[in-house]
Each structure stands twice: as structure tokens, then as C-alpha cells.
Amino acid sequence: MNIRLRGVRGSSPTPLTPEAVKSKIAAVIQRVKPADLVSPESRELFLSRLPDYIFGTTGGNTSCIEARLSEESIIILDCGTGLRELEKSLRKRKDNVKEFHIFFSHFHYDHILGLPYFGMMYDPSITVNFYSPYPKMEQILRNFMVRPYHPVDFDSFNAKIHFHVLKGHTMEIPGGRISWIKRNHPNGSFAYKLEQNGKCFIYSTDTELRQEDFSRSEKNIEFFENVDSMVLDAQYTLGEAFEKYDWGHSSYSMAVDFAIEFGISDLYLFHHEPLYDDKKMSSIQRSARWYTHRSKGKPEVNVRLAVEGLEIIL
């Protein structure tokens, strides 16, 4: 199973500003020494030792995950602006996949903004399958693309489109299995679990963790226990989570507590606050790791920031 994070930002796209780029360049210049520039090897070593928030970026595109469980098709979890990065990647590597399976967690703007700009939707040789537990999925997507808010409507798509309303809790997909569970978020949201060859990956964006989520109920244990890798909403600090109670998002410390409770091996903090710059995101990762290490006697959790372009191989 191959997972690629195409969009990791929450709520609204957050492009890297010219001021932020200048700040990164200035920080590099302040750190560099003549000895760092004497050879290609010394330059590479210098760059490798720079903090991630200087030599890199978290990414500003909204939620979109690419999953490959087979050579014949691609699974997409949400259609935020990261969907355009997925298309660019496909064209760059000349990937001729002809079938896409798109699962929606919910239909807030930041999770569907990329759909009208996904070039594959205009290719008649492509088949696109849309999935959601929401019975009005087709109506919602059609209403999203209407004039005067958008220059072309849903019927402008030339791809072969099929809508599938999800019923029950699990189904077979090309190369594996997918399951879903409802999460706490305004208007609702769903987490998805992908399974293949004994490996499990969970995508749980837009989730406000509550006491009942930590309950070791049969449903929670079946879905979350001992998962290999999980992308989980961690938009806020704990103070912000209390201040914004019922907004539908969690803090990084809540996410860590959840991963520890259910023995999740790798936790990726996701749906980042659009007001946070790269330096702030780096500090959150450090704080989350510190918080993990102080939970002595409990299962070890590897905590990382969800960063645009990151590949997870299971």
C-alpha cells in the first residue's frame, strides 16, 4: 500500500508568501559559513542540517490523499486543492491510470475545492467513482459548481462518472478493503480505513475528539486498534481546542492521547491551522513528540507532521 499526502492544510488554502520565502533565504544566509560551500558534498551536508521549517515547508493545499493499492486504479480521499498536485504528479510521471475511486469525508469547501480543476474529470477515457455515506452526494456536488460562483457546471465533466452511496460499514475495493466510521464534526464527517495484506491506514480528518472516542467500545476497538498508520485532525493547541469547542477539530495532544490509547504505530498530525507558519508547525511537532515521550509505560507512538508530498509505504 502506497499513500501520498497531496494536501494537508485545514479550512483554507495557505500559499507560502513572498515574505515567508525571503525569511527562509535570510535564515540560510545567516547560518552558512565559507566551509559549507567548498564542495557539492559540503553544501548538501549544510542543507541537510537546516531545520525543516527553513529548508522546506509543510504545504498550503487543503485535504487530499492519494492511495495506491493496485496498478489499475487510484483511491483518492477528499478533493481539496491538493488534488491539483496529484494531477501534476500523474502527468509528470506519465501515469496512464484510467480509473479513480474518490471517497469524501464530508463536503465542506476545503475538501471539494480541487474537484473542478482536476483535469482527469474532463477526459472521456477516464472513469471516476464517487463514494460517500451522504445520500445527497450528487446533488451537493452539482450545487457546488453553478454559475455565477463557477464558470462551468458539473455537466461539463466528460469523464464517465458513477455515484455510490455507501451503506453498512465496509466494502471491497481494487487491491483491498475500505471501512468507514462517523466522526464528530459540524454536519458530520467520516473517517476511512484502508486495509491490504494485513496493513492498515486510517484517514480521519475534521474530527473533534470527545470522551466517547476514547471509550474502548467494540466499535472503536475494531476500527482503530493497532492500526499501522493514521492521519488525524490536530488543528489546534489544547487551549485553542477548549476555546473553539464544538468547531469540529482536535488538538495535537488529544491526537497523541488517542493514538496511545489504541496502540497506533505512526501518527501524522493533519488539517493544519491556516494561520500557522512553518516555524509554528515545527514547534507543534516538537511539542507533540515531547508529550508522547512523557507518557511512560504506554505504547510508543511515532509522531510526525503531515507534510505535503510525504509518502507512506505500508
PDB file of C-alpha atoms in Angstrom:
ATOM      1  CA  MET A   1       0.000   0.000   0.000  1.00  0.00           C
ATOM      2  CA  ASN A   2       1.400   3.366  -1.050  1.00  0.00           C
ATOM      3  CA  ILE A   3      -0.030   6.574   0.444  1.00  0.00           C
ATOM      4  CA  ARG A   4       0.908  10.076  -0.688  1.00  0.00           C
ATOM      5  CA  LEU A   5      -0.220  13.239   1.120  1.00  0.00           C
ATOM      6  CA  ARG A   6      -1.226  15.769  -1.529  1.00  0.00           C
ATOM      7  CA  GLY A   7      -2.919  18.380   0.692  1.00  0.00           C
ATOM      8  CA  VAL A   8      -2.553  18.727   4.474  1.00  0.00           C
ATOM      9  CA  ARG A   9      -3.824  22.209   5.357  1.00  0.00           C
ATOM     10  CA  GLY A  10      -7.159  22.813   7.073  1.00  0.00           C
ATOM     11  CA  SER A  11     -10.004  25.242   6.409  1.00  0.00           C
ATOM     12  CA  SER A  12      -8.478  27.284   3.563  1.00  0.00           C
ATOM     13  CA  PRO A  13      -5.523  27.125   1.159  1.00  0.00           C
ATOM     14  CA  THR A  14      -2.411  28.783   2.589  1.00  0.00           C
ATOM     15  CA  PRO A  15       0.180  29.621  -0.090  1.00  0.00           C
ATOM     16  CA  LEU A  16       3.730  30.352   1.005  1.00  0.00           C
ATOM     17  CA  THR A  17       4.002  34.170   0.872  1.00  0.00           C
ATOM     18  CA  PRO A  18       6.884  36.135  -0.693  1.00  0.00           C
ATOM     19  CA  GLU A  19       7.734  37.413   2.789  1.00  0.00           C
ATOM     20  CA  ALA A  20       7.988  33.841   4.086  1.00  0.00           C
ATOM     21  CA  VAL A  21      10.314  32.873   1.221  1.00  0.00           C
ATOM     22  CA  LYS A  22      12.550  35.902   1.915  1.00  0.00           C
ATOM     23  CA  SER A  23      12.638  34.987   5.590  1.00  0.00           C
ATOM     24  CA  LYS A  24      13.775  31.442   4.785  1.00  0.00           C
ATOM     25  CA  ILE A  25      16.511  32.691   2.439  1.00  0.00           C
ATOM     26  CA  ALA A  26      17.707  35.194   5.049  1.00  0.00           C
ATOM     27  CA  ALA A  27      17.841  32.443   7.688  1.00  0.00           C
ATOM     28  CA  VAL A  28      20.000  30.287   5.402  1.00  0.00           C
ATOM     29  CA  ILE A  29      22.392  33.163   4.679  1.00  0.00           C
ATOM     30  CA  GLN A  30      22.759  33.864   8.393  1.00  0.00           C
ATOM     31  CA  ARG A  31      23.762  30.242   9.046  1.00  0.00           C
ATOM     32  CA  VAL A  32      26.073  29.487   6.134  1.00  0.00           C
ATOM     33  CA  LYS A  33      29.877  29.535   6.531  1.00  0.00           C
ATOM     34  CA  PRO A  34      32.582  29.500   3.843  1.00  0.00           C
ATOM     35  CA  ALA A  35      33.429  25.888   4.667  1.00  0.00           C
ATOM     36  CA  ASP A  36      29.842  24.911   3.835  1.00  0.00           C
ATOM     37  CA  LEU A  37      30.330  25.975   0.210  1.00  0.00           C
ATOM     38  CA  VAL A  38      33.637  24.392  -0.765  1.00  0.00           C
ATOM     39  CA  SER A  39      32.144  21.322  -2.480  1.00  0.00           C
ATOM     40  CA  PRO A  40      28.829  19.794  -3.555  1.00  0.00           C
ATOM     41  CA  GLU A  41      29.094  17.405  -0.617  1.00  0.00           C
ATOM     42  CA  SER A  42      29.601  20.188   1.937  1.00  0.00           C
ATOM     43  CA  ARG A  43      26.654  22.097   0.500  1.00  0.00           C
ATOM     44  CA  GLU A  44      24.404  19.061   0.735  1.00  0.00           C
ATOM     45  CA  LEU A  45      25.536  18.424   4.293  1.00  0.00           C
ATOM     46  CA  PHE A  46      24.814  22.044   5.236  1.00  0.00           C
ATOM     47  CA  LEU A  47      21.328  21.909   3.741  1.00  0.00           C
ATOM     48  CA  SER A  48      20.562  18.574   5.405  1.00  0.00           C
ATOM     49  CA  ARG A  49      21.322  20.094   8.815  1.00  0.00           C
ATOM     50  CA  LEU A  50      18.961  23.038   8.389  1.00  0.00           C
ATOM     51  CA  PRO A  51      15.693  22.956  10.366  1.00  0.00           C
ATOM     52  CA  ASP A  52      12.729  21.688   8.354  1.00  0.00           C
ATOM     53  CA  TYR A  53      10.909  24.998   8.734  1.00  0.00           C
ATOM     54  CA  ILE A  54      13.754  26.743   6.876  1.00  0.00           C
ATOM     55  CA  PHE A  55      14.701  24.212   4.219  1.00  0.00           C
ATOM     56  CA  GLY A  56      11.181  23.037   3.365  1.00  0.00           C
ATOM     57  CA  THR A  57       7.534  23.787   4.000  1.00  0.00           C
ATOM     58  CA  THR A  58       4.536  21.999   5.478  1.00  0.00           C
ATOM     59  CA  GLY A  59       2.408  22.856   2.457  1.00  0.00           C
ATOM     60  CA  GLY A  60      -0.625  25.031   1.897  1.00  0.00           C
ATOM     61  CA  ASN A  61      -3.014  22.857  -0.107  1.00  0.00           C
ATOM     62  CA  THR A  62      -6.186  21.569   1.546  1.00  0.00           C
ATOM     63  CA  SER A  63      -7.055  17.952   2.270  1.00  0.00           C
ATOM     64  CA  CYS A  64      -6.319  15.333  -0.365  1.00  0.00           C
ATOM     65  CA  ILE A  65      -4.783  11.869  -0.005  1.00  0.00           C
ATOM     66  CA  GLU A  66      -3.667   9.555  -2.826  1.00  0.00           C
ATOM     67  CA  ALA A  67      -3.649   5.820  -2.142  1.00  0.00           C
ATOM     68  CA  ARG A  68      -2.353   3.098  -4.471  1.00  0.00           C
ATOM     69  CA  LEU A  69      -3.498  -0.427  -3.678  1.00  0.00           C
ATOM     70  CA  SER A  70      -3.340  -1.648  -7.261  1.00  0.00           C
ATOM     71  CA  GLU A  71      -1.766  -0.694 -10.588  1.00  0.00           C
ATOM     72  CA  GLU A  72      -5.121  -0.315 -12.313  1.00  0.00           C
ATOM     73  CA  SER A  73      -6.710   2.456 -10.232  1.00  0.00           C
ATOM     74  CA  ILE A  74      -6.110   5.235  -7.707  1.00  0.00           C
ATOM     75  CA  ILE A  75      -8.028   5.841  -4.500  1.00  0.00           C
ATOM     76  CA  ILE A  76      -8.471   9.494  -3.520  1.00  0.00           C
ATOM     77  CA  LEU A  77      -9.582  10.606  -0.075  1.00  0.00           C
ATOM     78  CA  ASP A  78     -11.114  14.092  -0.365  1.00  0.00           C
ATOM     79  CA  CYS A  79     -10.762  16.625  -3.163  1.00  0.00           C
ATOM     80  CA  GLY A  80      -9.178  19.680  -1.581  1.00  0.00           C
ATOM     81  CA  THR A  81      -6.758  21.843  -3.544  1.00  0.00           C
ATOM     82  CA  GLY A  82      -4.104  19.141  -3.108  1.00  0.00           C
ATOM     83  CA  LEU A  83      -5.939  17.304  -5.907  1.00  0.00           C
ATOM     84  CA  ARG A  84      -4.173  19.546  -8.426  1.00  0.00           C
ATOM     85  CA  GLU A  85      -0.815  18.399  -7.056  1.00  0.00           C
ATOM     86  CA  LEU A  86      -1.938  14.810  -7.594  1.00  0.00           C
ATOM     87  CA  GLU A  87      -2.796  15.565 -11.228  1.00  0.00           C
ATOM     88  CA  LYS A  88       0.552  17.312 -11.794  1.00  0.00           C
ATOM     89  CA  SER A  89       2.334  14.270 -10.393  1.00  0.00           C
ATOM     90  CA  LEU A  90       0.387  11.889 -12.628  1.00  0.00           C
ATOM     91  CA  ARG A  91       1.218  13.890 -15.730  1.00  0.00           C
ATOM     92  CA  LYS A  92       4.874  14.290 -14.773  1.00  0.00           C
ATOM     93  CA  ARG A  93       5.399  10.554 -14.350  1.00  0.00           C
ATOM     94  CA  LYS A  94       3.143   9.805 -17.358  1.00  0.00           C
ATOM     95  CA  ASP A  95       0.865   7.575 -15.307  1.00  0.00           C
ATOM     96  CA  ASN A  96      -1.887   6.291 -17.572  1.00  0.00           C
ATOM     97  CA  VAL A  97      -4.270   5.064 -14.879  1.00  0.00           C
ATOM     98  CA  LYS A  98      -7.837   5.265 -16.176  1.00  0.00           C
ATOM     99  CA  GLU A  99      -9.954   4.710 -13.069  1.00  0.00           C
ATOM    100  CA  PHE A 100     -10.303   6.745  -9.882  1.00  0.00           C
ATOM    101  CA  HIS A 101     -12.203   5.913  -6.706  1.00  0.00           C
ATOM    102  CA  ILE A 102     -12.915   9.112  -4.751  1.00  0.00           C
ATOM    103  CA  PHE A 103     -14.177   8.934  -1.157  1.00  0.00           C
ATOM    104  CA  PHE A 104     -15.439  12.069   0.596  1.00  0.00           C
ATOM    105  CA  SER A 105     -15.121  12.589   4.350  1.00  0.00           C
ATOM    106  CA  HIS A 106     -17.673  15.400   4.062  1.00  0.00           C
ATOM    107  CA  PHE A 107     -18.458  18.314   1.752  1.00  0.00           C
ATOM    108  CA  HIS A 108     -17.132  21.473   3.373  1.00  0.00           C
ATOM    109  CA  TYR A 109     -15.442  23.699   0.802  1.00  0.00           C
ATOM    110  CA  ASP A 110     -11.860  22.909   1.743  1.00  0.00           C
ATOM    111  CA  HIS A 111     -12.491  19.237   0.947  1.00  0.00           C
ATOM    112  CA  ILE A 112     -14.019  19.718  -2.514  1.00  0.00           C
ATOM    113  CA  LEU A 113     -12.326  22.879  -3.842  1.00  0.00           C
ATOM    114  CA  GLY A 114      -9.944  20.954  -6.077  1.00  0.00           C
ATOM    115  CA  LEU A 115     -12.565  18.930  -7.946  1.00  0.00           C
ATOM    116  CA  PRO A 116     -13.442  21.459 -10.717  1.00  0.00           C
ATOM    117  CA  TYR A 117      -9.715  21.830 -11.516  1.00  0.00           C
ATOM    118  CA  PHE A 118      -8.904  18.112 -11.681  1.00  0.00           C
ATOM    119  CA  GLY A 119      -8.140  17.689 -15.369  1.00  0.00           C
ATOM    120  CA  MET A 120      -8.998  13.987 -15.366  1.00  0.00           C
ATOM    121  CA  MET A 121     -12.663  14.943 -14.898  1.00  0.00           C
ATOM    122  CA  TYR A 122     -12.687  16.335 -18.470  1.00  0.00           C
ATOM    123  CA  ASP A 123     -11.176  13.234 -20.120  1.00  0.00           C
ATOM    124  CA  PRO A 124     -13.809  10.903 -21.664  1.00  0.00           C
ATOM    125  CA  SER A 125     -11.435   7.928 -21.390  1.00  0.00           C
ATOM    126  CA  ILE A 126     -11.387   8.229 -17.569  1.00  0.00           C
ATOM    127  CA  THR A 127     -13.824   6.552 -15.158  1.00  0.00           C
ATOM    128  CA  VAL A 128     -14.473   8.299 -11.823  1.00  0.00           C
ATOM    129  CA  ASN A 129     -16.367   6.637  -8.992  1.00  0.00           C
ATOM    130  CA  PHE A 130     -17.611   8.909  -6.199  1.00  0.00           C
ATOM    131  CA  TYR A 131     -18.360   7.419  -2.759  1.00  0.00           C
ATOM    132  CA  SER A 132     -19.975   8.848   0.364  1.00  0.00           C
ATOM    133  CA  PRO A 133     -22.401   7.775   3.078  1.00  0.00           C
ATOM    134  CA  TYR A 134     -24.306  11.018   2.376  1.00  0.00           C
ATOM    135  CA  PRO A 135     -27.318  10.141   0.184  1.00  0.00           C
ATOM    136  CA  LYS A 136     -27.406  13.631  -1.409  1.00  0.00           C
ATOM    137  CA  MET A 137     -23.784  13.463  -2.578  1.00  0.00           C
ATOM    138  CA  GLU A 138     -24.591  14.044  -6.268  1.00  0.00           C
ATOM    139  CA  GLN A 139     -26.867  16.999  -5.532  1.00  0.00           C
ATOM    140  CA  ILE A 140     -24.250  18.569  -3.248  1.00  0.00           C
ATOM    141  CA  LEU A 141     -21.504  18.344  -5.883  1.00  0.00           C
ATOM    142  CA  ARG A 142     -23.755  19.652  -8.632  1.00  0.00           C
ATOM    143  CA  ASN A 143     -24.858  22.602  -6.494  1.00  0.00           C
ATOM    144  CA  PHE A 144     -21.233  23.417  -5.743  1.00  0.00           C
ATOM    145  CA  MET A 145     -20.486  24.051  -9.422  1.00  0.00           C
ATOM    146  CA  VAL A 146     -23.128  26.546 -10.506  1.00  0.00           C
ATOM    147  CA  ARG A 147     -22.996  29.999 -12.028  1.00  0.00           C
ATOM    148  CA  PRO A 148     -22.239  32.731 -11.007  1.00  0.00           C
ATOM    149  CA  TYR A 149     -19.934  31.020  -8.485  1.00  0.00           C
ATOM    150  CA  HIS A 150     -18.149  28.878 -11.054  1.00  0.00           C
ATOM    151  CA  PRO A 151     -17.702  29.320 -14.828  1.00  0.00           C
ATOM    152  CA  VAL A 152     -18.515  25.706 -15.744  1.00  0.00           C
ATOM    153  CA  ASP A 153     -21.095  23.383 -14.264  1.00  0.00           C
ATOM    154  CA  PHE A 154     -20.878  19.743 -13.241  1.00  0.00           C
ATOM    155  CA  ASP A 155     -22.183  18.551 -16.613  1.00  0.00           C
ATOM    156  CA  SER A 156     -19.049  19.986 -18.232  1.00  0.00           C
ATOM    157  CA  PHE A 157     -17.173  16.929 -16.966  1.00  0.00           C
ATOM    158  CA  ASN A 158     -16.581  14.418 -19.781  1.00  0.00           C
ATOM    159  CA  ALA A 159     -15.330  11.526 -17.661  1.00  0.00           C
ATOM    160  CA  LYS A 160     -17.562   8.522 -17.064  1.00  0.00           C
ATOM    161  CA  ILE A 161     -18.949   9.334 -13.591  1.00  0.00           C
ATOM    162  CA  HIS A 162     -20.669   6.968 -11.166  1.00  0.00           C
ATOM    163  CA  PHE A 163     -22.091   7.792  -7.735  1.00  0.00           C
ATOM    164  CA  HIS A 164     -22.098   5.210  -4.951  1.00  0.00           C
ATOM    165  CA  VAL A 165     -23.921   5.883  -1.670  1.00  0.00           C
ATOM    166  CA  LEU A 166     -22.097   3.890   0.988  1.00  0.00           C
ATOM    167  CA  LYS A 167     -24.194   1.600   3.144  1.00  0.00           C
ATOM    168  CA  GLY A 168     -23.104  -0.582   6.018  1.00  0.00           C
ATOM    169  CA  HIS A 169     -19.545  -0.107   7.255  1.00  0.00           C
ATOM    170  CA  THR A 170     -17.161  -1.777   4.799  1.00  0.00           C
ATOM    171  CA  MET A 171     -16.648  -2.768   1.153  1.00  0.00           C
ATOM    172  CA  GLU A 172     -14.106  -4.343  -1.166  1.00  0.00           C
ATOM    173  CA  ILE A 173     -12.048  -2.026  -3.378  1.00  0.00           C
ATOM    174  CA  PRO A 174      -9.414  -2.794  -6.038  1.00  0.00           C
ATOM    175  CA  GLY A 175      -6.479  -4.282  -4.152  1.00  0.00           C
ATOM    176  CA  GLY A 176      -8.007  -4.307  -0.683  1.00  0.00           C
ATOM    177  CA  ARG A 177     -10.828  -3.191   1.589  1.00  0.00           C
ATOM    178  CA  ILE A 178     -12.156   0.127   2.889  1.00  0.00           C
ATOM    179  CA  SER A 179     -14.209   0.772   6.031  1.00  0.00           C
ATOM    180  CA  TRP A 180     -15.748   3.951   7.422  1.00  0.00           C
ATOM    181  CA  ILE A 181     -16.942   5.356  10.723  1.00  0.00           C
ATOM    182  CA  LYS A 182     -18.712   8.609  11.610  1.00  0.00           C
ATOM    183  CA  ARG A 183     -16.756  11.315  13.438  1.00  0.00           C
ATOM    184  CA  ASN A 184     -17.775  14.369  15.436  1.00  0.00           C
ATOM    185  CA  HIS A 185     -17.834  17.459  13.196  1.00  0.00           C
ATOM    186  CA  PRO A 186     -20.444  20.103  12.223  1.00  0.00           C
ATOM    187  CA  ASN A 187     -22.728  18.486   9.598  1.00  0.00           C
ATOM    188  CA  GLY A 188     -20.855  15.214  10.190  1.00  0.00           C
ATOM    189  CA  SER A 189     -17.663  13.687   8.802  1.00  0.00           C
ATOM    190  CA  PHE A 190     -16.410  10.158   8.139  1.00  0.00           C
ATOM    191  CA  ALA A 191     -13.052   8.515   8.733  1.00  0.00           C
ATOM    192  CA  TYR A 192     -11.861   5.836   6.310  1.00  0.00           C
ATOM    193  CA  LYS A 193      -9.664   2.797   6.933  1.00  0.00           C
ATOM    194  CA  LEU A 194      -7.761   1.146   4.083  1.00  0.00           C
ATOM    195  CA  GLU A 195      -6.601  -2.462   4.511  1.00  0.00           C
ATOM    196  CA  GLN A 196      -4.289  -4.536   2.343  1.00  0.00           C
ATOM    197  CA  ASN A 197      -2.187  -7.614   3.127  1.00  0.00           C
ATOM    198  CA  GLY A 198      -2.573  -7.184   6.879  1.00  0.00           C
ATOM    199  CA  LYS A 199      -1.593  -3.483   6.838  1.00  0.00           C
ATOM    200  CA  CYS A 200      -3.987  -0.684   7.854  1.00  0.00           C
ATOM    201  CA  PHE A 201      -4.101   3.060   7.182  1.00  0.00           C
ATOM    202  CA  ILE A 202      -6.715   5.445   8.624  1.00  0.00           C
ATOM    203  CA  TYR A 203      -7.656   8.893   7.332  1.00  0.00           C
ATOM    204  CA  SER A 204      -9.552  10.836   9.996  1.00  0.00           C
ATOM    205  CA  THR A 205      -9.719  14.497   9.092  1.00  0.00           C
ATOM    206  CA  ASP A 206     -12.131  17.034  10.639  1.00  0.00           C
ATOM    207  CA  THR A 207     -12.572  15.160  13.905  1.00  0.00           C
ATOM    208  CA  GLU A 208     -13.294  16.685  17.294  1.00  0.00           C
ATOM    209  CA  LEU A 209     -12.248  14.005  19.738  1.00  0.00           C
ATOM    210  CA  ARG A 210     -14.617  13.623  22.682  1.00  0.00           C
ATOM    211  CA  GLN A 211     -14.700  11.346  25.715  1.00  0.00           C
ATOM    212  CA  GLU A 212     -16.707   8.692  23.891  1.00  0.00           C
ATOM    213  CA  ASP A 213     -13.997   8.432  21.223  1.00  0.00           C
ATOM    214  CA  PHE A 214     -11.565   7.153  23.864  1.00  0.00           C
ATOM    215  CA  SER A 215     -14.045   4.527  25.056  1.00  0.00           C
ATOM    216  CA  ARG A 216     -12.802   1.008  24.426  1.00  0.00           C
ATOM    217  CA  SER A 217     -16.073   0.033  22.850  1.00  0.00           C
ATOM    218  CA  GLU A 218     -16.278  -2.874  20.430  1.00  0.00           C
ATOM    219  CA  LYS A 219     -16.795  -0.436  17.550  1.00  0.00           C
ATOM    220  CA  ASN A 220     -13.776   1.709  18.427  1.00  0.00           C
ATOM    221  CA  ILE A 221     -11.501  -1.277  19.040  1.00  0.00           C
ATOM    222  CA  GLU A 222     -12.496  -2.924  15.765  1.00  0.00           C
ATOM    223  CA  PHE A 223     -11.810   0.223  13.749  1.00  0.00           C
ATOM    224  CA  PHE A 224      -8.788   1.795  15.453  1.00  0.00           C
ATOM    225  CA  GLU A 225      -6.909  -0.813  17.493  1.00  0.00           C
ATOM    226  CA  ASN A 226      -3.272  -1.450  16.448  1.00  0.00           C
ATOM    227  CA  VAL A 227      -3.507   0.405  13.144  1.00  0.00           C
ATOM    228  CA  ASP A 228      -0.157   0.834  11.385  1.00  0.00           C
ATOM    229  CA  SER A 229      -0.567   4.437  10.304  1.00  0.00           C
ATOM    230  CA  MET A 230      -3.142   7.175  10.947  1.00  0.00           C
ATOM    231  CA  VAL A 231      -3.655  10.689   9.611  1.00  0.00           C
ATOM    232  CA  LEU A 232      -5.614  12.538  12.303  1.00  0.00           C
ATOM    233  CA  ASP A 233      -7.000  16.045  12.698  1.00  0.00           C
ATOM    234  CA  ALA A 234      -4.742  18.021  15.057  1.00  0.00           C
ATOM    235  CA  GLN A 235      -5.509  21.580  14.003  1.00  0.00           C
ATOM    236  CA  TYR A 236      -5.280  23.237  17.422  1.00  0.00           C
ATOM    237  CA  THR A 237      -3.262  23.547  20.564  1.00  0.00           C
ATOM    238  CA  LEU A 238      -5.114  22.295  23.645  1.00  0.00           C
ATOM    239  CA  GLY A 239      -6.015  25.843  24.692  1.00  0.00           C
ATOM    240  CA  GLU A 240      -7.445  26.582  21.253  1.00  0.00           C
ATOM    241  CA  ALA A 241      -9.418  23.325  21.298  1.00  0.00           C
ATOM    242  CA  PHE A 242     -11.124  24.386  24.524  1.00  0.00           C
ATOM    243  CA  GLU A 243     -11.704  27.904  23.213  1.00  0.00           C
ATOM    244  CA  LYS A 244     -13.170  26.552  19.958  1.00  0.00           C
ATOM    245  CA  TYR A 245     -15.192  23.745  21.485  1.00  0.00           C
ATOM    246  CA  ASP A 246     -17.700  22.290  19.029  1.00  0.00           C
ATOM    247  CA  TRP A 247     -15.884  23.675  15.984  1.00  0.00           C
ATOM    248  CA  GLY A 248     -15.135  20.105  14.966  1.00  0.00           C
ATOM    249  CA  HIS A 249     -11.351  19.856  15.348  1.00  0.00           C
ATOM    250  CA  SER A 250      -8.834  18.408  17.816  1.00  0.00           C
ATOM    251  CA  SER A 251      -5.527  19.399  19.407  1.00  0.00           C
ATOM    252  CA  TYR A 252      -2.211  17.663  18.827  1.00  0.00           C
ATOM    253  CA  SER A 253      -2.164  16.435  22.444  1.00  0.00           C
ATOM    254  CA  MET A 254      -5.631  14.893  22.032  1.00  0.00           C
ATOM    255  CA  ALA A 255      -4.433  13.188  18.854  1.00  0.00           C
ATOM    256  CA  VAL A 256      -1.400  11.761  20.678  1.00  0.00           C
ATOM    257  CA  ASP A 257      -3.580  10.531  23.564  1.00  0.00           C
ATOM    258  CA  PHE A 258      -5.885   8.842  21.074  1.00  0.00           C
ATOM    259  CA  ALA A 259      -3.011   7.123  19.253  1.00  0.00           C
ATOM    260  CA  ILE A 260      -1.570   5.875  22.541  1.00  0.00           C
ATOM    261  CA  GLU A 261      -4.951   4.595  23.735  1.00  0.00           C
ATOM    262  CA  PHE A 262      -5.443   2.436  20.643  1.00  0.00           C
ATOM    263  CA  GLY A 263      -1.846   1.394  20.018  1.00  0.00           C
ATOM    264  CA  ILE A 264      -1.479   3.212  16.700  1.00  0.00           C
ATOM    265  CA  SER A 265       2.102   2.900  15.477  1.00  0.00           C
ATOM    266  CA  ASP A 266       2.543   6.012  13.319  1.00  0.00           C
ATOM    267  CA  LEU A 267       0.542   9.205  13.857  1.00  0.00           C
ATOM    268  CA  TYR A 268       0.516  12.015  11.294  1.00  0.00           C
ATOM    269  CA  LEU A 269      -0.799  15.354  12.611  1.00  0.00           C
ATOM    270  CA  PHE A 270      -3.127  16.722   9.922  1.00  0.00           C
ATOM    271  CA  HIS A 271      -5.523  19.510   8.871  1.00  0.00           C
ATOM    272  CA  HIS A 272      -3.132  22.236   9.966  1.00  0.00           C
ATOM    273  CA  GLU A 273      -4.334  25.625  11.139  1.00  0.00           C
ATOM    274  CA  PRO A 274      -4.051  28.074   8.177  1.00  0.00           C
ATOM    275  CA  LEU A 275      -2.723  30.823  10.489  1.00  0.00           C
ATOM    276  CA  TYR A 276       0.318  28.718  11.436  1.00  0.00           C
ATOM    277  CA  ASP A 277       3.569  29.222   9.541  1.00  0.00           C
ATOM    278  CA  ASP A 278       6.266  26.578   9.094  1.00  0.00           C
ATOM    279  CA  LYS A 279       8.126  27.584  12.240  1.00  0.00           C
ATOM    280  CA  LYS A 280       4.963  27.218  14.317  1.00  0.00           C
ATOM    281  CA  MET A 281       4.255  23.840  12.714  1.00  0.00           C
ATOM    282  CA  SER A 282       7.765  22.666  13.583  1.00  0.00           C
ATOM    283  CA  SER A 283       7.257  23.691  17.209  1.00  0.00           C
ATOM    284  CA  ILE A 284       3.988  21.727  17.310  1.00  0.00           C
ATOM    285  CA  GLN A 285       5.786  18.615  16.100  1.00  0.00           C
ATOM    286  CA  ARG A 286       8.426  19.034  18.808  1.00  0.00           C
ATOM    287  CA  SER A 287       5.752  19.568  21.468  1.00  0.00           C
ATOM    288  CA  ALA A 288       3.773  16.535  20.300  1.00  0.00           C
ATOM    289  CA  ARG A 289       6.891  14.342  20.464  1.00  0.00           C
ATOM    290  CA  TRP A 290       7.743  15.666  23.932  1.00  0.00           C
ATOM    291  CA  TYR A 291       4.184  14.920  25.019  1.00  0.00           C
ATOM    292  CA  THR A 292       4.476  11.381  23.627  1.00  0.00           C
ATOM    293  CA  HIS A 293       7.730  10.672  25.478  1.00  0.00           C
ATOM    294  CA  ARG A 294       6.328  11.746  28.834  1.00  0.00           C
ATOM    295  CA  SER A 295       3.609   9.063  28.536  1.00  0.00           C
ATOM    296  CA  LYS A 296       5.884   6.438  30.076  1.00  0.00           C
ATOM    297  CA  GLY A 297       4.709   2.866  30.389  1.00  0.00           C
ATOM    298  CA  LYS A 298       2.351   3.241  27.416  1.00  0.00           C
ATOM    299  CA  PRO A 299       2.747   2.072  23.812  1.00  0.00           C
ATOM    300  CA  GLU A 300       5.308   4.014  21.777  1.00  0.00           C
ATOM    301  CA  VAL A 301       3.847   6.243  19.066  1.00  0.00           C
ATOM    302  CA  ASN A 302       5.883   7.733  16.245  1.00  0.00           C
ATOM    303  CA  VAL A 303       4.526  11.270  15.744  1.00  0.00           C
ATOM    304  CA  ARG A 304       5.135  13.292  12.593  1.00  0.00           C
ATOM    305  CA  LEU A 305       3.657  16.295  10.869  1.00  0.00           C
ATOM    306  CA  ALA A 306       1.624  15.526   7.785  1.00  0.00           C
ATOM    307  CA  VAL A 307       3.660  17.340   5.132  1.00  0.00           C
ATOM    308  CA  GLU A 308       2.646  17.879   1.533  1.00  0.00           C
ATOM    309  CA  GLY A 309       4.238  15.278  -0.737  1.00  0.00           C
ATOM    310  CA  LEU A 310       5.062  12.878   2.103  1.00  0.00           C
ATOM    311  CA  GLU A 311       4.958   9.195   1.101  1.00  0.00           C
ATOM    312  CA  ILE A 312       3.802   6.448   3.474  1.00  0.00           C
ATOM    313  CA  ILE A 313       4.597   2.880   2.408  1.00  0.00           C
ATOM    314  CA  LEU A 314       2.863   0.008   4.195  1.00  0.00           C
TER     315      LEU A 314
END
